[in-house]
Amino acid sequence: MRITVCCSDTKVAPWVEGLQAALPEAEVSEWKPGAPPADYAMVWSPPQAFCDDQQQLKGIFNTGAGVDALLKLKLPPDAVVVRLDDAGMSVQMAEFVCHAVIRHFRELDAYERDEAQAKWGFRKPKLRADFPVGVMGLGVLGQRVAQAVASFEFPVRGWSRSPKQVEGVECFSGDEGFRQFLAGTRILVCLLPLTEDTRGIMNRATLSQLLPQAYVINVARGAHLVEDDLLALLDEGHLAGAALDVFRTEPLPPEHRFWTHPKVTVTPHTSARTLREESIAQIARKMRAFSRGEPIAGVVDRKKGY
Ligand code: NDP
Ligand code: OXD
């Protein structure tokens, strides 16, 4: 089995060495233009030149959960695209989102401001029942997040494309379900894949349907959000705030209003990091199974875009 590795934004050598150690029977090397044709590839956001060069690939294994950057390319025609499923990301996402929900609900941001002025003052406790949390996307990450938030006794609702049953979560699906989902949500969490159907899904029209004083947590992709619509709704007072981990342009430019907006919290696309060891172990397992013709999880439906 010959495997080529092409990962942008990261040092490639540890990925090559790790996968080689996990698959001693294979020949693993870093992709360079003109490299010999491989059977499988392990990639993150490769350039088009990589696909043009490796048209014979049978499988492309993405080192992330989201495949939006990959599916923008003209891919080798016969390659099956496989994404990471979980690989240590769902627990990170659950802790990140629970933290954001609780920080907002318990007004910890306001206490931080008080602390800076040595001010001792309590705020009146709020009712969890008044803060229903709605998770868009009930896949590997969304379900884990929804159940983690529910464990803190918030009312939790979830929305997906196909109908679902998730314990402790009121589930909605499809276009009709979306309106009902939004109308009863006060804290909105985005964990959708970025596809043609979900691009710009958080916009003035949809965010206006949330309960008054809603809070937005985007941990999926920057292009799910129409940034100017969010800013306008924050400034008009319909939205109470936002915790944003992903942006249309990353790194977020220093002059962007999100950095200084008092109601916006910014983190640098860090809500769930790809963990190298877990990811390599999962990809190696899947490559072996796939080469034996066995079914594997995380195969991407190129038509649906996720
Ligand atoms: P999954 O594919 O497991 O889940 C996707 C969910 O979204 C499914 O429930 C799916 O519905 C739903 N969905 C897709 N399209 C629609 C639609 N048009 N309408 C309604 N629901 C829809 O993905 P993961 O949970 O593994 O990951 C989700 C995303 O999180 C990734 O694509 C990535 O962009 C982002 N991510 C961000 C990270 C970060 O650090 N910020 C880290 C990792 C991932 P159905 O079940 O019916 O198919
Ligand atoms: C991913 C990401 O999609 O890190 O895995 O954003």
mmCIF file of C-alpha atoms and ligand atoms in Angstrom:
data_model
loop_
_atom_site.group_PDB
_atom_site.id
_atom_site.type_symbol
_atom_site.label_atom_id
_atom_site.label_comp_id
_atom_site.label_asym_id
_atom_site.label_seq_id
_atom_site.Cartn_x
_atom_site.Cartn_y
_atom_site.Cartn_z
ATOM 1 C CA MET A 1 0.000 0.000 0.000
ATOM 2 C CA ARG A 2 1.484 3.370 -0.998
ATOM 3 C CA ILE A 3 0.307 6.409 0.962
ATOM 4 C CA THR A 4 0.966 10.077 0.278
ATOM 5 C CA VAL A 5 0.539 12.777 2.940
ATOM 6 C CA CYS A 6 -0.316 16.401 2.165
ATOM 7 C CA CYS A 7 -1.285 18.592 5.134
ATOM 8 C CA SER A 8 -1.208 22.378 4.921
ATOM 9 C CA ASP A 9 -0.891 24.640 8.003
ATOM 10 C CA THR A 10 1.043 22.036 9.971
ATOM 11 C CA LYS A 11 4.395 20.204 10.068
ATOM 12 C CA VAL A 12 3.973 17.173 7.828
ATOM 13 C CA ALA A 13 6.889 15.056 9.129
ATOM 14 C CA PRO A 14 5.206 13.915 12.403
ATOM 15 C CA TRP A 15 2.126 12.854 10.429
ATOM 16 C CA VAL A 16 4.228 10.867 7.959
ATOM 17 C CA GLU A 17 6.259 9.236 10.745
ATOM 18 C CA GLY A 18 3.153 8.499 12.833
ATOM 19 C CA LEU A 19 1.245 6.889 9.994
ATOM 20 C CA GLN A 20 4.311 4.904 8.936
ATOM 21 C CA ALA A 21 4.666 3.561 12.490
ATOM 22 C CA ALA A 22 0.962 2.651 12.577
ATOM 23 C CA LEU A 23 1.118 0.960 9.150
ATOM 24 C CA PRO A 24 4.571 -0.690 8.899
ATOM 25 C CA GLU A 25 3.414 -2.723 5.888
ATOM 26 C CA ALA A 26 2.790 0.490 3.888
ATOM 27 C CA GLU A 27 5.122 2.950 2.177
ATOM 28 C CA VAL A 28 4.253 6.404 3.549
ATOM 29 C CA SER A 29 5.794 9.634 2.262
ATOM 30 C CA GLU A 30 5.153 13.359 2.046
ATOM 31 C CA TRP A 31 3.579 14.515 -1.221
ATOM 32 C CA LYS A 32 5.739 16.679 -3.480
ATOM 33 C CA PRO A 33 4.824 17.654 -7.059
ATOM 34 C CA GLY A 34 5.630 14.701 -9.318
ATOM 35 C CA ALA A 35 5.626 12.191 -6.424
ATOM 36 C CA PRO A 36 4.930 8.573 -7.437
ATOM 37 C CA PRO A 37 1.229 7.617 -7.660
ATOM 38 C CA ALA A 38 -0.230 6.460 -4.327
ATOM 39 C CA ASP A 39 -3.209 4.278 -3.364
ATOM 40 C CA TYR A 40 -4.383 6.406 -0.471
ATOM 41 C CA ALA A 41 -3.814 9.915 0.804
ATOM 42 C CA MET A 42 -3.976 11.523 4.224
ATOM 43 C CA VAL A 43 -4.700 15.237 3.781
ATOM 44 C CA TRP A 44 -5.724 18.540 5.293
ATOM 45 C CA SER A 45 -6.704 21.281 2.868
ATOM 46 C CA PRO A 46 -4.398 20.159 0.022
ATOM 47 C CA PRO A 47 -3.838 22.329 -3.076
ATOM 48 C CA GLN A 48 -5.530 21.537 -6.404
ATOM 49 C CA ALA A 49 -2.099 20.566 -7.768
ATOM 50 C CA PHE A 50 -2.107 17.611 -5.347
ATOM 51 C CA CYS A 51 -5.384 16.248 -6.779
ATOM 52 C CA ASP A 52 -4.273 16.871 -10.357
ATOM 53 C CA ASP A 53 -1.096 14.926 -9.618
ATOM 54 C CA GLN A 54 -2.786 11.987 -7.805
ATOM 55 C CA GLN A 55 -5.760 11.204 -10.068
ATOM 56 C CA GLN A 56 -5.490 7.447 -9.410
ATOM 57 C CA LEU A 57 -6.195 7.697 -5.632
ATOM 58 C CA LYS A 58 -8.674 5.152 -4.257
ATOM 59 C CA GLY A 59 -9.211 6.868 -0.924
ATOM 60 C CA ILE A 60 -8.603 10.323 0.556
ATOM 61 C CA PHE A 61 -8.565 10.414 4.354
ATOM 62 C CA ASN A 62 -9.147 13.890 5.799
ATOM 63 C CA THR A 63 -7.431 14.780 9.094
ATOM 64 C CA GLY A 64 -10.453 16.834 10.151
ATOM 65 C CA ALA A 65 -14.194 16.357 10.617
ATOM 66 C CA GLY A 66 -15.189 19.045 8.107
ATOM 67 C CA VAL A 67 -14.563 18.346 4.421
ATOM 68 C CA ASP A 68 -15.719 21.696 2.998
ATOM 69 C CA ALA A 69 -12.183 22.769 1.960
ATOM 70 C CA LEU A 70 -11.565 19.382 0.338
ATOM 71 C CA LEU A 71 -14.834 19.242 -1.593
ATOM 72 C CA LYS A 72 -14.107 22.637 -3.183
ATOM 73 C CA LEU A 73 -11.367 20.915 -5.216
ATOM 74 C CA LYS A 74 -11.697 18.881 -8.389
ATOM 75 C CA LEU A 75 -10.989 15.545 -6.719
ATOM 76 C CA PRO A 76 -9.655 12.316 -8.273
ATOM 77 C CA PRO A 77 -12.799 10.738 -9.783
ATOM 78 C CA ASP A 78 -12.698 7.333 -8.064
ATOM 79 C CA ALA A 79 -11.451 8.411 -4.661
ATOM 80 C CA VAL A 80 -13.689 7.700 -1.694
ATOM 81 C CA VAL A 81 -13.496 10.656 0.714
ATOM 82 C CA VAL A 82 -13.341 9.767 4.406
ATOM 83 C CA ARG A 83 -13.498 12.245 7.275
ATOM 84 C CA LEU A 84 -12.517 11.934 10.930
ATOM 85 C CA ASP A 85 -15.335 10.816 13.121
ATOM 86 C CA ASP A 86 -14.743 12.084 16.628
ATOM 87 C CA ALA A 87 -11.090 11.049 17.196
ATOM 88 C CA GLY A 88 -11.127 12.942 20.493
ATOM 89 C CA MET A 89 -12.990 15.994 19.193
ATOM 90 C CA SER A 90 -16.475 15.443 20.638
ATOM 91 C CA VAL A 91 -15.354 15.692 24.264
ATOM 92 C CA GLN A 92 -13.454 18.906 23.475
ATOM 93 C CA MET A 93 -16.472 20.331 21.688
ATOM 94 C CA ALA A 94 -18.737 19.383 24.595
ATOM 95 C CA GLU A 95 -16.498 21.112 27.147
ATOM 96 C CA PHE A 96 -16.114 24.198 24.960
ATOM 97 C CA VAL A 97 -19.852 24.620 24.301
ATOM 98 C CA CYS A 98 -20.868 23.846 27.913
ATOM 99 C CA HIS A 99 -18.369 26.475 29.035
ATOM 100 C CA ALA A 100 -19.812 29.061 26.640
ATOM 101 C CA VAL A 101 -23.415 28.252 27.641
ATOM 102 C CA ILE A 102 -22.634 28.395 31.362
ATOM 103 C CA ARG A 103 -20.495 31.521 31.066
ATOM 104 C CA HIS A 104 -23.430 33.307 29.455
ATOM 105 C CA PHE A 105 -26.161 31.840 31.700
ATOM 106 C CA ARG A 106 -24.244 32.488 34.953
ATOM 107 C CA GLU A 107 -23.118 35.952 33.708
ATOM 108 C CA LEU A 108 -19.489 35.063 34.385
ATOM 109 C CA ASP A 109 -18.404 37.704 31.883
ATOM 110 C CA ALA A 110 -20.079 40.360 34.050
ATOM 111 C CA TYR A 111 -18.414 38.960 37.186
ATOM 112 C CA GLU A 112 -15.048 39.178 35.400
ATOM 113 C CA ARG A 113 -15.704 42.856 34.695
ATOM 114 C CA ASP A 114 -16.702 43.370 38.357
ATOM 115 C CA GLU A 115 -13.542 41.655 39.543
ATOM 116 C CA ALA A 116 -11.428 44.052 37.498
ATOM 117 C CA GLN A 117 -12.973 46.878 39.596
ATOM 118 C CA ALA A 118 -12.769 44.989 42.931
ATOM 119 C CA LYS A 119 -16.580 45.103 42.985
ATOM 120 C CA TRP A 120 -18.472 42.548 45.160
ATOM 121 C CA GLY A 121 -22.048 42.202 43.938
ATOM 122 C CA PHE A 122 -24.456 39.349 43.269
ATOM 123 C CA ARG A 123 -26.724 38.970 40.306
ATOM 124 C CA LYS A 124 -30.182 37.503 40.623
ATOM 125 C CA PRO A 125 -30.198 33.803 39.672
ATOM 126 C CA LYS A 126 -31.872 33.039 36.358
ATOM 127 C CA LEU A 127 -34.073 30.104 35.451
ATOM 128 C CA ARG A 128 -32.643 27.393 33.208
ATOM 129 C CA ALA A 129 -36.121 26.944 31.776
ATOM 130 C CA ASP A 130 -35.761 30.429 30.246
ATOM 131 C CA PHE A 131 -32.569 29.396 28.395
ATOM 132 C CA PRO A 132 -33.443 26.586 25.983
ATOM 133 C CA VAL A 133 -30.324 25.590 24.053
ATOM 134 C CA GLY A 134 -30.735 24.629 20.382
ATOM 135 C CA VAL A 135 -28.023 22.617 18.625
ATOM 136 C CA MET A 136 -28.002 22.757 14.810
ATOM 137 C CA GLY A 137 -26.502 19.505 13.549
ATOM 138 C CA LEU A 138 -27.037 16.256 15.450
ATOM 139 C CA GLY A 139 -24.094 14.296 14.111
ATOM 140 C CA VAL A 140 -21.050 12.956 15.916
ATOM 141 C CA LEU A 141 -20.263 16.293 17.568
ATOM 142 C CA GLY A 142 -23.760 17.773 17.849
ATOM 143 C CA GLN A 143 -25.228 14.800 19.712
ATOM 144 C CA ARG A 144 -22.407 14.712 22.227
ATOM 145 C CA VAL A 145 -22.717 18.457 22.793
ATOM 146 C CA ALA A 146 -26.516 18.341 23.120
ATOM 147 C CA GLN A 147 -26.338 15.585 25.730
ATOM 148 C CA ALA A 148 -23.537 17.294 27.652
ATOM 149 C CA VAL A 149 -25.556 20.540 27.838
ATOM 150 C CA ALA A 150 -28.664 18.545 28.847
ATOM 151 C CA SER A 151 -26.707 17.052 31.767
ATOM 152 C CA PHE A 152 -26.697 20.581 33.262
ATOM 153 C CA GLU A 153 -30.508 20.468 33.114
ATOM 154 C CA PHE A 154 -30.976 23.066 30.392
ATOM 155 C CA PRO A 155 -33.879 22.321 28.066
ATOM 156 C CA VAL A 156 -32.119 21.124 24.885
ATOM 157 C CA ARG A 157 -33.434 20.911 21.347
ATOM 158 C CA GLY A 158 -31.642 19.724 18.238
ATOM 159 C CA TRP A 159 -32.107 20.111 14.511
ATOM 160 C CA SER A 160 -30.885 17.840 11.736
ATOM 161 C CA ARG A 161 -31.666 17.022 8.150
ATOM 162 C CA SER A 162 -33.207 13.605 8.836
ATOM 163 C CA PRO A 163 -35.437 12.864 11.864
ATOM 164 C CA LYS A 164 -33.580 11.716 14.994
ATOM 165 C CA GLN A 165 -34.243 10.494 18.491
ATOM 166 C CA VAL A 166 -31.677 11.590 21.041
ATOM 167 C CA GLU A 167 -32.311 10.964 24.721
ATOM 168 C CA GLY A 168 -32.946 14.172 26.635
ATOM 169 C CA VAL A 169 -33.109 16.256 23.455
ATOM 170 C CA GLU A 170 -36.244 17.536 21.695
ATOM 171 C CA CYS A 171 -35.500 16.811 18.049
ATOM 172 C CA PHE A 172 -36.613 18.721 14.936
ATOM 173 C CA SER A 173 -35.767 18.080 11.305
ATOM 174 C CA GLY A 174 -36.057 19.547 7.834
ATOM 175 C CA ASP A 175 -37.373 22.964 6.759
ATOM 176 C CA GLU A 176 -40.629 22.826 8.729
ATOM 177 C CA GLY A 177 -38.832 21.661 11.859
ATOM 178 C CA PHE A 178 -36.309 24.495 11.484
ATOM 179 C CA ARG A 179 -38.886 27.233 12.121
ATOM 180 C CA GLN A 180 -40.175 25.491 15.271
ATOM 181 C CA PHE A 181 -36.620 24.815 16.394
ATOM 182 C CA LEU A 182 -35.568 28.458 16.051
ATOM 183 C CA ALA A 183 -38.735 29.858 17.653
ATOM 184 C CA GLY A 184 -38.054 28.008 20.929
ATOM 185 C CA THR A 185 -34.265 28.511 21.101
ATOM 186 C CA ARG A 186 -32.514 31.080 23.303
ATOM 187 C CA ILE A 187 -28.920 29.812 22.985
ATOM 188 C CA LEU A 188 -28.124 28.690 19.440
ATOM 189 C CA VAL A 189 -25.164 26.372 18.792
ATOM 190 C CA CYS A 190 -24.000 25.708 15.215
ATOM 191 C CA LEU A 191 -22.464 22.275 14.592
ATOM 192 C CA LEU A 192 -23.461 21.814 10.969
ATOM 193 C CA PRO A 193 -21.123 20.896 8.143
ATOM 194 C CA LEU A 194 -20.584 23.720 5.639
ATOM 195 C CA THR A 195 -22.504 22.825 2.475
ATOM 196 C CA GLU A 196 -24.458 24.698 -0.189
ATOM 197 C CA ASP A 197 -27.579 24.223 2.012
ATOM 198 C CA THR A 198 -26.029 25.533 5.214
ATOM 199 C CA ARG A 199 -23.837 28.414 3.957
ATOM 200 C CA GLY A 200 -25.112 31.662 5.525
ATOM 201 C CA ILE A 201 -27.756 29.761 7.537
ATOM 202 C CA MET A 202 -27.345 32.161 10.465
ATOM 203 C CA ASN A 203 -28.581 35.411 8.947
ATOM 204 C CA ARG A 204 -30.958 38.260 9.820
ATOM 205 C CA ALA A 205 -34.049 36.239 8.856
ATOM 206 C CA THR A 206 -33.172 33.139 10.869
ATOM 207 C CA LEU A 207 -31.516 34.822 13.869
ATOM 208 C CA SER A 208 -34.552 37.144 14.191
ATOM 209 C CA GLN A 209 -36.728 34.068 14.794
ATOM 210 C CA LEU A 210 -34.817 33.129 17.962
ATOM 211 C CA LEU A 211 -36.276 34.034 21.355
ATOM 212 C CA PRO A 212 -35.484 37.624 22.428
ATOM 213 C CA GLN A 213 -32.048 38.145 23.990
ATOM 214 C CA ALA A 214 -30.685 35.079 22.245
ATOM 215 C CA TYR A 215 -27.025 34.065 22.328
ATOM 216 C CA VAL A 216 -25.138 32.546 19.372
ATOM 217 C CA ILE A 217 -22.307 30.012 19.631
ATOM 218 C CA ASN A 218 -20.629 29.197 16.311
ATOM 219 C CA VAL A 219 -18.153 26.324 16.485
ATOM 220 C CA ALA A 220 -18.661 24.941 12.968
ATOM 221 C CA ARG A 221 -17.516 27.150 10.089
ATOM 222 C CA GLY A 222 -17.298 30.944 9.677
ATOM 223 C CA ALA A 223 -19.340 30.904 6.462
ATOM 224 C CA HIS A 224 -22.409 29.582 8.328
ATOM 225 C CA LEU A 225 -22.795 33.087 9.743
ATOM 226 C CA VAL A 226 -23.585 36.337 7.933
ATOM 227 C CA GLU A 227 -21.330 38.441 10.117
ATOM 228 C CA ASP A 228 -22.907 41.850 9.395
ATOM 229 C CA ASP A 229 -26.379 40.483 10.204
ATOM 230 C CA LEU A 230 -25.136 39.224 13.567
ATOM 231 C CA LEU A 231 -23.502 42.575 14.356
ATOM 232 C CA ALA A 232 -26.676 44.467 13.401
ATOM 233 C CA LEU A 233 -28.877 42.251 15.609
ATOM 234 C CA LEU A 234 -26.439 42.627 18.516
ATOM 235 C CA ASP A 235 -26.428 46.407 18.129
ATOM 236 C CA GLU A 236 -30.241 46.506 17.815
ATOM 237 C CA GLY A 237 -30.512 44.493 21.061
ATOM 238 C CA HIS A 238 -32.343 41.404 19.716
ATOM 239 C CA LEU A 239 -29.277 39.282 20.406
ATOM 240 C CA ALA A 240 -27.545 39.353 23.794
ATOM 241 C CA GLY A 241 -24.156 38.133 22.601
ATOM 242 C CA ALA A 242 -22.094 35.613 20.690
ATOM 243 C CA ALA A 243 -19.199 33.235 21.260
ATOM 244 C CA LEU A 244 -17.444 32.754 17.936
ATOM 245 C CA ASP A 245 -14.682 30.233 17.305
ATOM 246 C CA VAL A 246 -14.726 30.240 13.497
ATOM 247 C CA PHE A 247 -14.698 33.065 10.970
ATOM 248 C CA ARG A 248 -15.089 33.790 7.265
ATOM 249 C CA THR A 249 -11.453 34.922 7.231
ATOM 250 C CA GLU A 250 -9.015 33.080 9.499
ATOM 251 C CA PRO A 251 -6.933 34.324 11.209
ATOM 252 C CA LEU A 252 -9.563 36.974 12.075
ATOM 253 C CA PRO A 253 -8.069 40.274 10.800
ATOM 254 C CA PRO A 254 -6.933 42.629 13.638
ATOM 255 C CA GLU A 255 -9.285 45.390 12.463
ATOM 256 C CA HIS A 256 -12.411 43.152 12.519
ATOM 257 C CA ARG A 257 -15.228 44.501 14.755
ATOM 258 C CA PHE A 258 -15.623 41.131 16.494
ATOM 259 C CA TRP A 259 -12.345 41.649 18.362
ATOM 260 C CA THR A 260 -13.599 44.761 20.165
ATOM 261 C CA HIS A 261 -17.371 44.244 20.258
ATOM 262 C CA PRO A 262 -18.388 44.123 23.940
ATOM 263 C CA LYS A 263 -20.958 41.368 23.312
ATOM 264 C CA VAL A 264 -18.695 39.091 21.261
ATOM 265 C CA THR A 265 -16.177 36.540 22.542
ATOM 266 C CA VAL A 266 -13.551 35.406 20.026
ATOM 267 C CA THR A 267 -11.457 32.224 20.101
ATOM 268 C CA PRO A 268 -9.066 31.147 17.308
ATOM 269 C CA HIS A 269 -10.760 28.031 15.785
ATOM 270 C CA THR A 270 -9.786 25.985 18.778
ATOM 271 C CA SER A 271 -13.046 24.529 20.115
ATOM 272 C CA ALA A 272 -12.040 20.988 19.071
ATOM 273 C CA ARG A 273 -8.479 20.477 17.889
ATOM 274 C CA THR A 274 -7.388 17.587 15.727
ATOM 275 C CA LEU A 275 -5.373 15.301 18.025
ATOM 276 C CA ARG A 276 -2.546 13.778 16.023
ATOM 277 C CA GLU A 277 -2.207 10.407 17.763
ATOM 278 C CA GLU A 278 -5.942 9.651 17.857
ATOM 279 C CA SER A 279 -6.387 10.830 14.283
ATOM 280 C CA ILE A 280 -3.511 8.768 12.909
ATOM 281 C CA ALA A 281 -4.726 5.679 14.786
ATOM 282 C CA GLN A 282 -8.232 6.115 13.357
ATOM 283 C CA ILE A 283 -7.011 6.748 9.813
ATOM 284 C CA ALA A 284 -4.619 3.770 9.910
ATOM 285 C CA ARG A 285 -7.452 1.514 11.133
ATOM 286 C CA LYS A 286 -9.734 2.750 8.393
ATOM 287 C CA MET A 287 -7.107 2.431 5.644
ATOM 288 C CA ARG A 288 -6.504 -1.191 6.592
ATOM 289 C CA ALA A 289 -10.223 -1.999 6.751
ATOM 290 C CA PHE A 290 -10.954 -0.162 3.494
ATOM 291 C CA SER A 291 -8.152 -1.953 1.650
ATOM 292 C CA ARG A 292 -9.707 -5.266 2.804
ATOM 293 C CA GLY A 293 -13.065 -4.138 1.413
ATOM 294 C CA GLU A 294 -14.656 -3.769 4.865
ATOM 295 C CA PRO A 295 -17.150 -0.990 5.663
ATOM 296 C CA ILE A 296 -15.775 2.065 7.494
ATOM 297 C CA ALA A 297 -17.377 5.026 9.303
ATOM 298 C CA GLY A 298 -17.055 8.608 8.097
ATOM 299 C CA VAL A 299 -17.417 8.050 4.349
ATOM 300 C CA VAL A 300 -18.482 11.369 2.840
ATOM 301 C CA ASP A 301 -21.453 11.614 0.510
ATOM 302 C CA ARG A 302 -20.012 13.962 -2.097
ATOM 303 C CA LYS A 303 -23.500 14.969 -3.302
ATOM 304 C CA LYS A 304 -24.719 15.962 0.178
ATOM 305 C CA GLY A 305 -21.357 17.613 0.880
ATOM 306 C CA TYR A 306 -20.690 15.955 4.243
HETATM 307 P P1 NDP B 1 -21.593 14.976 11.127
HETATM 308 O O1 NDP B 1 -21.561 14.755 9.653
HETATM 309 O O2 NDP B 1 -21.469 13.798 12.031
HETATM 310 O O3 NDP B 1 -22.981 15.691 11.504
HETATM 311 C C1 NDP B 1 -23.559 16.678 10.700
HETATM 312 C C2 NDP B 1 -24.968 16.957 11.199
HETATM 313 O O4 NDP B 1 -25.484 18.090 10.486
HETATM 314 C C3 NDP B 1 -25.934 15.787 10.935
HETATM 315 O O5 NDP B 1 -26.824 15.634 12.019
HETATM 316 C C4 NDP B 1 -26.698 16.249 9.687
HETATM 317 O O6 NDP B 1 -28.025 15.759 9.583
HETATM 318 C C5 NDP B 1 -26.759 17.755 9.951
HETATM 319 N N1 NDP B 1 -26.996 18.483 8.694
HETATM 320 C C6 NDP B 1 -26.234 18.513 7.579
HETATM 321 N N2 NDP B 1 -26.818 19.264 6.629
HETATM 322 C C7 NDP B 1 -27.986 19.703 7.162
HETATM 323 C C8 NDP B 1 -29.033 20.505 6.662
HETATM 324 N N3 NDP B 1 -29.018 21.014 5.430
HETATM 325 N N4 NDP B 1 -30.088 20.753 7.469
HETATM 326 C C9 NDP B 1 -30.133 20.231 8.727
HETATM 327 N N5 NDP B 1 -29.172 19.452 9.259
HETATM 328 C C10 NDP B 1 -28.107 19.201 8.481
HETATM 329 O O7 NDP B 1 -20.495 16.068 11.454
HETATM 330 P P2 NDP B 1 -19.678 16.307 12.817
HETATM 331 O O8 NDP B 1 -20.648 16.370 13.930
HETATM 332 O O9 NDP B 1 -18.546 15.373 12.934
HETATM 333 O O10 NDP B 1 -19.031 17.749 12.519
HETATM 334 C C11 NDP B 1 -19.841 18.880 12.253
HETATM 335 C C12 NDP B 1 -18.988 20.046 11.780
HETATM 336 O O11 NDP B 1 -18.265 20.617 12.877
HETATM 337 C C13 NDP B 1 -17.900 19.719 10.768
HETATM 338 O O12 NDP B 1 -18.428 19.602 9.476
HETATM 339 C C14 NDP B 1 -16.952 20.903 10.917
HETATM 340 O O13 NDP B 1 -17.299 21.914 10.006
HETATM 341 C C15 NDP B 1 -17.201 21.403 12.340
HETATM 342 N N6 NDP B 1 -16.007 21.239 13.183
HETATM 343 C C16 NDP B 1 -15.443 22.347 13.756
HETATM 344 C C17 NDP B 1 -14.339 22.240 14.556
HETATM 345 C C18 NDP B 1 -13.758 23.425 15.242
HETATM 346 O O14 NDP B 1 -12.671 23.332 15.832
HETATM 347 N N7 NDP B 1 -14.396 24.582 15.240
HETATM 348 C C19 NDP B 1 -13.714 20.932 14.811
HETATM 349 C C20 NDP B 1 -14.393 19.835 14.184
HETATM 350 C C21 NDP B 1 -15.491 19.993 13.395
HETATM 351 P P3 NDP B 1 -28.295 14.195 9.315
HETATM 352 O O15 NDP B 1 -27.871 13.503 10.590
HETATM 353 O O16 NDP B 1 -29.746 14.111 9.083
HETATM 354 O O17 NDP B 1 -27.433 13.815 8.141
HETATM 355 C C1 OXD B 2 -12.323 20.050 11.601
HETATM 356 C C2 OXD B 2 -11.751 21.276 12.168
HETATM 357 O O1 OXD B 2 -13.178 20.146 10.743
HETATM 358 O O2 OXD B 2 -10.700 21.175 12.845
HETATM 359 O O3 OXD B 2 -11.919 18.972 12.066
HETATM 360 O O4 OXD B 2 -12.307 22.361 12.004
#
